[in-house]
Amino acid sequence: MLATSAAAHTWHPEAEVDMPAQQTVLVVGGTGRTGRRVIQQLLGRGVRVRAIVRSSSKLPPEVAANPDLTVVEASLLSLPDEELQRQLRGCDAVISCLGHVLDLKGVFGPPRDLVTRATTRLCRAIEALEPEPPIKLILMSSVSVHRPRALDPRRGAPERAFLWLLRGVLPPARDNQRAADFLLEKIGPNNARVPWVVVRPDSLLEGEVSEYTLHESLVNTLSAPGSTNMANVAHFMCELVTSPKTWADWKGKLPVVVNAAASPDTMPKAA
Ligand SMILES: NC(=O)c1ccc[n+]([C@@H]2O[C@H](COP(=O)([O-])OP(=O)(O)OC[C@H]3O[C@@H](n4cnc5c(N)ncnc54)[C@H](OP(=O)(O)O)[C@@H]3O)[C@@H](O)[C@H]2O)c1
């Protein structure tokens, strides 16, 4: 039997999946390691997917051939506002799995604010459309991102110093924090026009969908990290789209998602 706390929820992969009427989701970053899994799992649930990608050849052939997938080859940041709004029109949700390519150019070259700019553009486009019901925004982030005003447990001094250095030296770490800050501070957690969830996985792993736990705040430290299968990140993001209860539970929050095997909640308790 797994232990859970008030702030933690445990997902069993065999749990029933809600299947409302066919939905449409716009995915950005869908050619990435996690984004690809998001597209695959959405299609597997019968969700229609629109994907804005730089190169469609990076999508797995069986995914690219799916009639429920529409691919737009474009650079997200230079897409005209009207075109971005056109792609969002009729969508129930947008999922961003954007991340800086992990090479010298991707980490230190422009756009250093890829995630923040993309998030801002998506929010502004949703605001301009004023869709009813509103389009949900789901952003993939990281446990290096913290919530302000001590909402997360205070990290130790060495960890805070390390993260301060990391954000100073590595643009992607700063970018992820700024994108989350934008949603928290500028859009706000109770914004009815642009409802959002920021998903914070720990160290990403390959592997299938497995049991995972969800937490309101950080559960591991950077020196003793947890792990999260990318398939589990994708599964949770899909749940946010297809399960109204999951959405209601996490709207306006920054859930931490970790593999159950690595979660402190499922560690054997001392006798
Ligand atoms: N690595 C970890 O352990 C870890 C842990 C927790 C969270 N995260 C965060 O999770 C997110 C996703 O990670 P991932 O490893 O799944 O990502 P990834 O495999 O690196 O994929 C990144 C995606 O972003 C796209 N992209 C990159 N630069 C772009 C640009 N300038 N314009 C448009 N699209 C661009 C890529 O497109 P192309 O395919 O065209 O390059 C790709 O689709 C990142 O924000 C990362 O910081 C990572």
GROMACS .gro file of C-alpha atoms and ligand atoms in nm:
model
  319
    1MET     CA    1   0.000   0.000   0.000
    2LEU     CA    2   0.139   0.341  -0.087
    3ALA     CA    3   0.149   0.623   0.164
    4THR     CA    4   0.019   0.963   0.060
    5SER     CA    5   0.005   1.293   0.245
    6ALA     CA    6  -0.257   1.567   0.215
    7ALA     CA    7  -0.037   1.747  -0.036
    8ALA     CA    8   0.053   1.440  -0.236
    9HIS     CA    9  -0.150   1.242  -0.486
   10THR     CA   10  -0.044   0.907  -0.625
   11TRP     CA   11  -0.120   0.800  -0.980
   12HIS     CA   12  -0.149   0.437  -1.072
   13PRO     CA   13  -0.090   0.380  -1.442
   14GLU     CA   14  -0.376   0.131  -1.455
   15ALA     CA   15  -0.617   0.391  -1.315
   16GLU     CA   16  -0.913   0.466  -1.535
   17VAL     CA   17  -0.862   0.753  -1.780
   18ASP     CA   18  -1.144   1.005  -1.821
   19MET     CA   19  -1.256   1.031  -2.183
   20PRO     CA   20  -1.465   1.341  -2.243
   21ALA     CA   21  -1.575   1.451  -2.593
   22GLN     CA   22  -1.291   1.480  -2.845
   23GLN     CA   23  -1.064   1.767  -2.749
   24THR     CA   24  -0.800   1.961  -2.939
   25VAL     CA   25  -0.461   2.051  -2.795
   26LEU     CA   26  -0.188   2.271  -2.934
   27VAL     CA   27   0.158   2.134  -2.848
   28VAL     CA   28   0.479   2.336  -2.872
   29GLY     CA   29   0.815   2.166  -2.820
   30GLY     CA   30   0.656   1.848  -2.955
   31THR     CA   31   0.977   1.727  -3.123
   32GLY     CA   32   1.159   1.717  -2.788
   33ARG     CA   33   1.210   1.412  -2.568
   34THR     CA   34   0.907   1.483  -2.351
   35GLY     CA   35   0.701   1.668  -2.611
   36ARG     CA   36   0.706   1.365  -2.842
   37ARG     CA   37   0.564   1.151  -2.565
   38VAL     CA   38   0.297   1.411  -2.495
   39ILE     CA   39   0.182   1.403  -2.859
   40GLN     CA   40   0.186   1.021  -2.864
   41GLN     CA   41  -0.018   0.993  -2.544
   42LEU     CA   42  -0.267   1.262  -2.645
   43LEU     CA   43  -0.329   1.085  -2.975
   44GLY     CA   44  -0.359   0.756  -2.786
   45ARG     CA   45  -0.640   0.912  -2.582
   46GLY     CA   46  -0.825   1.022  -2.897
   47VAL     CA   47  -0.731   1.388  -2.857
   48ARG     CA   48  -0.676   1.592  -3.173
   49VAL     CA   49  -0.331   1.753  -3.173
   50ARG     CA   50  -0.192   2.058  -3.348
   51ALA     CA   51   0.185   2.084  -3.325
   52ILE     CA   52   0.398   2.385  -3.409
   53VAL     CA   53   0.746   2.247  -3.477
   54ARG     CA   54   1.063   2.371  -3.641
   55SER     CA   55   1.109   2.048  -3.836
   56SER     CA   56   0.837   1.788  -3.886
   57SER     CA   57   1.100   1.528  -3.985
   58LYS     CA   58   1.184   1.503  -3.614
   59LEU     CA   59   0.845   1.352  -3.534
   60PRO     CA   60   0.830   0.970  -3.522
   61PRO     CA   61   0.679   0.847  -3.855
   62GLU     CA   62   0.388   0.664  -3.689
   63VAL     CA   63   0.297   0.983  -3.504
   64ALA     CA   64   0.335   1.207  -3.809
   65ALA     CA   65   0.101   0.976  -4.004
   66ASN     CA   66  -0.180   0.996  -3.746
   67PRO     CA   67  -0.485   1.168  -3.903
   68ASP     CA   68  -0.561   1.340  -3.570
   69LEU     CA   69  -0.229   1.528  -3.588
   70THR     CA   70  -0.189   1.857  -3.773
   71VAL     CA   71   0.166   1.983  -3.803
   72VAL     CA   72   0.261   2.346  -3.863
   73GLU     CA   73   0.627   2.394  -3.954
   74ALA     CA   74   0.723   2.733  -3.817
   75SER     CA   75   0.943   2.907  -3.568
   76LEU     CA   76   0.713   2.971  -3.273
   77LEU     CA   77   0.876   3.296  -3.166
   78SER     CA   78   0.855   3.456  -3.510
   79LEU     CA   79   0.504   3.334  -3.595
   80PRO     CA   80   0.283   3.644  -3.651
   81ASP     CA   81   0.030   3.710  -3.372
   82GLU     CA   82  -0.267   3.644  -3.602
   83GLU     CA   83  -0.123   3.306  -3.706
   84LEU     CA   84  -0.061   3.203  -3.346
   85GLN     CA   85  -0.418   3.301  -3.259
   86ARG     CA   86  -0.544   3.103  -3.559
   87GLN     CA   87  -0.362   2.793  -3.434
   88LEU     CA   88  -0.505   2.841  -3.084
   89ARG     CA   89  -0.862   2.900  -3.198
   90GLY     CA   90  -1.078   2.597  -3.118
   91CYS     CA   91  -0.821   2.444  -2.883
   92ASP     CA   92  -0.909   2.324  -2.534
   93ALA     CA   93  -0.552   2.343  -2.409
   94VAL     CA   94  -0.197   2.427  -2.506
   95ILE     CA   95   0.098   2.226  -2.377
   96SER     CA   96   0.452   2.364  -2.387
   97CYS     CA   97   0.745   2.125  -2.360
   98LEU     CA   98   0.992   2.377  -2.498
   99GLY     CA   99   1.346   2.363  -2.374
  100HIS     CA  100   1.684   2.491  -2.478
  101VAL     CA  101   1.878   2.246  -2.693
  102LEU     CA  102   2.157   2.119  -2.469
  103ASP     CA  103   2.458   2.224  -2.674
  104LEU     CA  104   2.670   2.541  -2.657
  105LYS     CA  105   2.454   2.728  -2.907
  106GLY     CA  106   2.127   2.615  -2.750
  107VAL     CA  107   2.233   2.697  -2.394
  108PHE     CA  108   2.420   3.025  -2.448
  109GLY     CA  109   2.292   3.148  -2.786
  110PRO     CA  110   1.967   3.330  -2.859
  111PRO     CA  111   1.686   3.307  -2.779
  112ARG     CA  112   1.800   3.296  -2.418
  113ASP     CA  113   1.444   3.365  -2.308
  114LEU     CA  114   1.280   3.100  -2.529
  115VAL     CA  115   1.041   2.962  -2.265
  116THR     CA  116   0.950   3.302  -2.116
  117ARG     CA  117   0.883   3.458  -2.456
  118ALA     CA  118   0.684   3.162  -2.580
  119THR     CA  119   0.479   3.153  -2.258
  120THR     CA  120   0.412   3.527  -2.277
  121ARG     CA  121   0.309   3.505  -2.642
  122LEU     CA  122   0.077   3.212  -2.577
  123CYS     CA  123  -0.089   3.392  -2.284
  124ARG     CA  124  -0.135   3.714  -2.481
  125ALA     CA  125  -0.279   3.521  -2.774
  126ILE     CA  126  -0.527   3.340  -2.547
  127GLU     CA  127  -0.624   3.673  -2.387
  128ALA     CA  128  -0.682   3.825  -2.730
  129LEU     CA  129  -0.904   3.535  -2.838
  130GLU     CA  130  -1.116   3.546  -2.520
  131PRO     CA  131  -1.228   3.186  -2.575
  132GLU     CA  132  -1.515   3.046  -2.375
  133PRO     CA  133  -1.437   2.815  -2.205
  134PRO     CA  134  -1.081   2.948  -2.167
  135ILE     CA  135  -0.785   2.761  -2.317
  136LYS     CA  136  -0.580   2.586  -2.049
  137LEU     CA  137  -0.205   2.647  -2.053
  138ILE     CA  138   0.022   2.367  -1.930
  139LEU     CA  139   0.392   2.449  -1.905
  140MET     CA  140   0.672   2.199  -1.854
  141SER     CA  141   0.923   2.339  -1.608
  142SER     CA  142   1.166   2.194  -1.353
  143VAL     CA  143   1.226   2.143  -0.981
  144SER     CA  144   1.501   2.405  -1.010
  145VAL     CA  145   1.210   2.651  -1.027
  146HIS     CA  146   1.076   2.771  -0.693
  147ARG     CA  147   0.761   2.950  -0.586
  148PRO     CA  148   0.819   3.292  -0.431
  149ARG     CA  149   0.710   3.408  -0.084
  150ALA     CA  150   0.840   3.089   0.082
  151LEU     CA  151   0.560   2.877  -0.067
  152ASP     CA  152   0.817   2.603  -0.125
  153PRO     CA  153   1.024   2.469   0.165
  154ARG     CA  154   1.327   2.692   0.212
  155ARG     CA  155   1.629   2.535   0.043
  156GLY     CA  156   1.954   2.507   0.237
  157ALA     CA  157   2.214   2.784   0.196
  158PRO     CA  158   2.448   2.580  -0.032
  159GLU     CA  159   2.156   2.486  -0.259
  160ARG     CA  160   2.033   2.846  -0.277
  161ALA     CA  161   2.384   2.964  -0.362
  162PHE     CA  162   2.417   2.693  -0.628
  163LEU     CA  163   2.084   2.787  -0.788
  164TRP     CA  164   2.169   3.158  -0.778
  165LEU     CA  165   2.493   3.078  -0.963
  166LEU     CA  166   2.312   2.845  -1.203
  167ARG     CA  167   2.057   3.111  -1.299
  168GLY     CA  168   2.336   3.367  -1.336
  169VAL     CA  169   2.550   3.144  -1.555
  170LEU     CA  170   2.300   2.925  -1.740
  171PRO     CA  171   2.029   3.108  -1.936
  172PRO     CA  172   1.795   2.802  -1.948
  173ALA     CA  173   1.770   2.785  -1.567
  174ARG     CA  174   1.692   3.159  -1.549
  175ASP     CA  175   1.447   3.127  -1.837
  176ASN     CA  176   1.245   2.850  -1.668
  177GLN     CA  177   1.223   3.054  -1.346
  178ARG     CA  178   1.116   3.369  -1.532
  179ALA     CA  179   0.847   3.186  -1.727
  180ALA     CA  180   0.700   3.050  -1.402
  181ASP     CA  181   0.731   3.393  -1.236
  182PHE     CA  182   0.546   3.548  -1.529
  183LEU     CA  183   0.253   3.311  -1.480
  184LEU     CA  184   0.250   3.355  -1.104
  185GLU     CA  185   0.303   3.730  -1.090
  186LYS     CA  186   0.171   3.873  -1.417
  187ILE     CA  187  -0.107   3.631  -1.511
  188GLY     CA  188  -0.183   3.523  -1.154
  189PRO     CA  189  -0.299   3.186  -1.017
  190ASN     CA  190  -0.671   3.272  -1.031
  191ASN     CA  191  -0.682   3.423  -1.378
  192ALA     CA  192  -1.010   3.308  -1.534
  193ARG     CA  193  -0.904   3.406  -1.887
  194VAL     CA  194  -0.571   3.220  -1.887
  195PRO     CA  195  -0.582   2.929  -1.642
  196TRP     CA  196  -0.248   2.750  -1.615
  197VAL     CA  197  -0.049   2.474  -1.449
  198VAL     CA  198   0.333   2.464  -1.429
  199VAL     CA  199   0.455   2.104  -1.413
  200ARG     CA  200   0.783   2.054  -1.226
  201PRO     CA  201   0.954   1.718  -1.290
  202ASP     CA  202   1.280   1.613  -1.127
  203SER     CA  203   1.572   1.459  -1.325
  204LEU     CA  204   1.421   1.321  -1.644
  205LEU     CA  205   1.446   0.951  -1.723
  206GLU     CA  206   1.351   0.726  -2.013
  207GLY     CA  207   1.105   0.447  -1.936
  208GLU     CA  208   0.737   0.372  -1.959
  209VAL     CA  209   0.445   0.525  -1.770
  210SER     CA  210   0.471   0.401  -1.412
  211GLU     CA  211   0.336   0.497  -1.073
  212TYR     CA  212   0.416   0.856  -0.984
  213THR     CA  213   0.329   1.104  -0.712
  214LEU     CA  214   0.225   1.469  -0.728
  215HIS     CA  215   0.318   1.727  -0.467
  216GLU     CA  216   0.234   2.091  -0.407
  217SER     CA  217   0.595   2.172  -0.326
  218LEU     CA  218   0.950   2.041  -0.353
  219VAL     CA  219   1.018   1.696  -0.210
  220ASN     CA  220   1.384   1.641  -0.295
  221THR     CA  221   1.696   1.853  -0.297
  222LEU     CA  222   1.934   1.923  -0.582
  223SER     CA  223   2.207   1.729  -0.400
  224ALA     CA  224   1.974   1.430  -0.351
  225PRO     CA  225   1.750   1.455  -0.656
  226GLY     CA  226   1.450   1.243  -0.738
  227SER     CA  227   1.365   1.120  -1.083
  228THR     CA  228   1.071   1.146  -1.318
  229ASN     CA  229   1.007   0.937  -1.628
  230MET     CA  230   0.933   1.162  -1.923
  231ALA     CA  231   0.643   0.927  -1.994
  232ASN     CA  232   0.503   1.018  -1.650
  233VAL     CA  233   0.535   1.391  -1.719
  234ALA     CA  234   0.345   1.334  -2.043
  235HIS     CA  235   0.083   1.122  -1.866
  236PHE     CA  236   0.019   1.390  -1.604
  237MET     CA  237  -0.002   1.663  -1.868
  238CYS     CA  238  -0.257   1.452  -2.059
  239GLU     CA  239  -0.454   1.401  -1.736
  240LEU     CA  240  -0.465   1.777  -1.690
  241VAL     CA  241  -0.629   1.799  -2.032
  242THR     CA  242  -0.872   1.511  -2.012
  243SER     CA  243  -0.962   1.490  -1.643
  244PRO     CA  244  -1.164   1.787  -1.510
  245LYS     CA  245  -1.087   1.678  -1.153
  246THR     CA  246  -0.712   1.673  -1.211
  247TRP     CA  247  -0.734   2.017  -1.369
  248ALA     CA  248  -0.942   2.153  -1.079
  249ASP     CA  249  -0.692   2.009  -0.828
  250TRP     CA  250  -0.385   2.172  -0.985
  251LYS     CA  251  -0.504   2.487  -1.164
  252GLY     CA  252  -0.284   2.787  -1.078
  253LYS     CA  253  -0.027   2.560  -0.907
  254LEU     CA  254   0.322   2.427  -0.975
  255PRO     CA  255   0.292   2.055  -0.901
  256VAL     CA  256   0.609   1.855  -0.855
  257VAL     CA  257   0.589   1.516  -1.028
  258VAL     CA  258   0.823   1.236  -0.925
  259ASN     CA  259   0.839   0.863  -0.983
  260ALA     CA  260   0.672   0.682  -0.696
  261ALA     CA  261   0.978   0.465  -0.641
  262ALA     CA  262   1.181   0.783  -0.583
  263SER     CA  263   0.922   0.970  -0.380
  264PRO     CA  264   0.975   1.019  -0.004
  265ASP     CA  265   0.603   0.944   0.040
  266THR     CA  266   0.655   0.590  -0.079
  267MET     CA  267   0.983   0.523   0.099
  268PRO     CA  268   0.958   0.253   0.366
  269LYS     CA  269   0.891   0.417   0.703
  270ALA     CA  270   1.122   0.340   0.996
  271ALA     CA  271   0.960   0.099   1.245
  272LIG     N1  272   1.687   1.749  -1.850
  272LIG     C1  273   1.624   1.733  -1.736
  272LIG     O1  274   1.658   1.645  -1.654
  272LIG     C2  275   1.507   1.822  -1.702
  272LIG     C3  276   1.449   1.800  -1.581
  272LIG     C4  277   1.336   1.873  -1.549
  272LIG     C5  278   1.286   1.966  -1.640
  272LIG     N2  279   1.347   1.990  -1.759
  272LIG     C6  280   1.289   2.093  -1.849
  272LIG     O2  281   1.191   2.031  -1.930
  272LIG     C7  282   1.175   2.098  -2.053
  272LIG     C8  283   1.173   1.998  -2.168
  272LIG     O3  284   1.284   1.913  -2.159
  272LIG     P1  285   1.314   1.802  -2.273
  272LIG     O4  286   1.443   1.739  -2.235
  272LIG     O5  287   1.195   1.717  -2.298
  272LIG     O6  288   1.333   1.898  -2.401
  272LIG     P2  289   1.417   1.874  -2.536
  272LIG     O7  290   1.423   1.729  -2.569
  272LIG     O8  291   1.548   1.948  -2.526
  272LIG     O9  292   1.323   1.947  -2.643
  272LIG     C9  293   1.316   2.084  -2.650
  272LIG    C10  294   1.208   2.126  -2.748
  272LIG    O10  295   1.213   2.268  -2.761
  272LIG    C11  296   1.228   2.302  -2.900
  272LIG     N3  297   1.309   2.422  -2.918
  272LIG    C12  298   1.433   2.444  -2.872
  272LIG     N4  299   1.475   2.567  -2.910
  272LIG    C13  300   1.373   2.623  -2.983
  272LIG    C14  301   1.355   2.747  -3.048
  272LIG     N5  302   1.450   2.841  -3.048
  272LIG     N6  303   1.237   2.770  -3.110
  272LIG    C15  304   1.139   2.676  -3.112
  272LIG     N7  305   1.151   2.556  -3.051
  272LIG    C16  306   1.266   2.530  -2.987
  272LIG    C17  307   1.297   2.182  -2.961
  272LIG    O11  308   1.276   2.185  -3.101
  272LIG     P3  309   1.378   2.112  -3.203
  272LIG    O12  310   1.344   1.966  -3.195
  272LIG    O13  311   1.344   2.173  -3.333
  272LIG    O14  312   1.518   2.142  -3.155
  272LIG    C18  313   1.227   2.068  -2.889
  272LIG    O15  314   1.103   2.042  -2.947
  272LIG    C19  315   1.290   2.198  -2.058
  272LIG    O16  316   1.240   2.328  -2.030
  272LIG    C20  317   1.385   2.154  -1.948
  272LIG    O17  318   1.451   2.266  -1.890
  272LIG    C21  319   1.456   1.916  -1.793
   0.00000   0.00000   0.00000
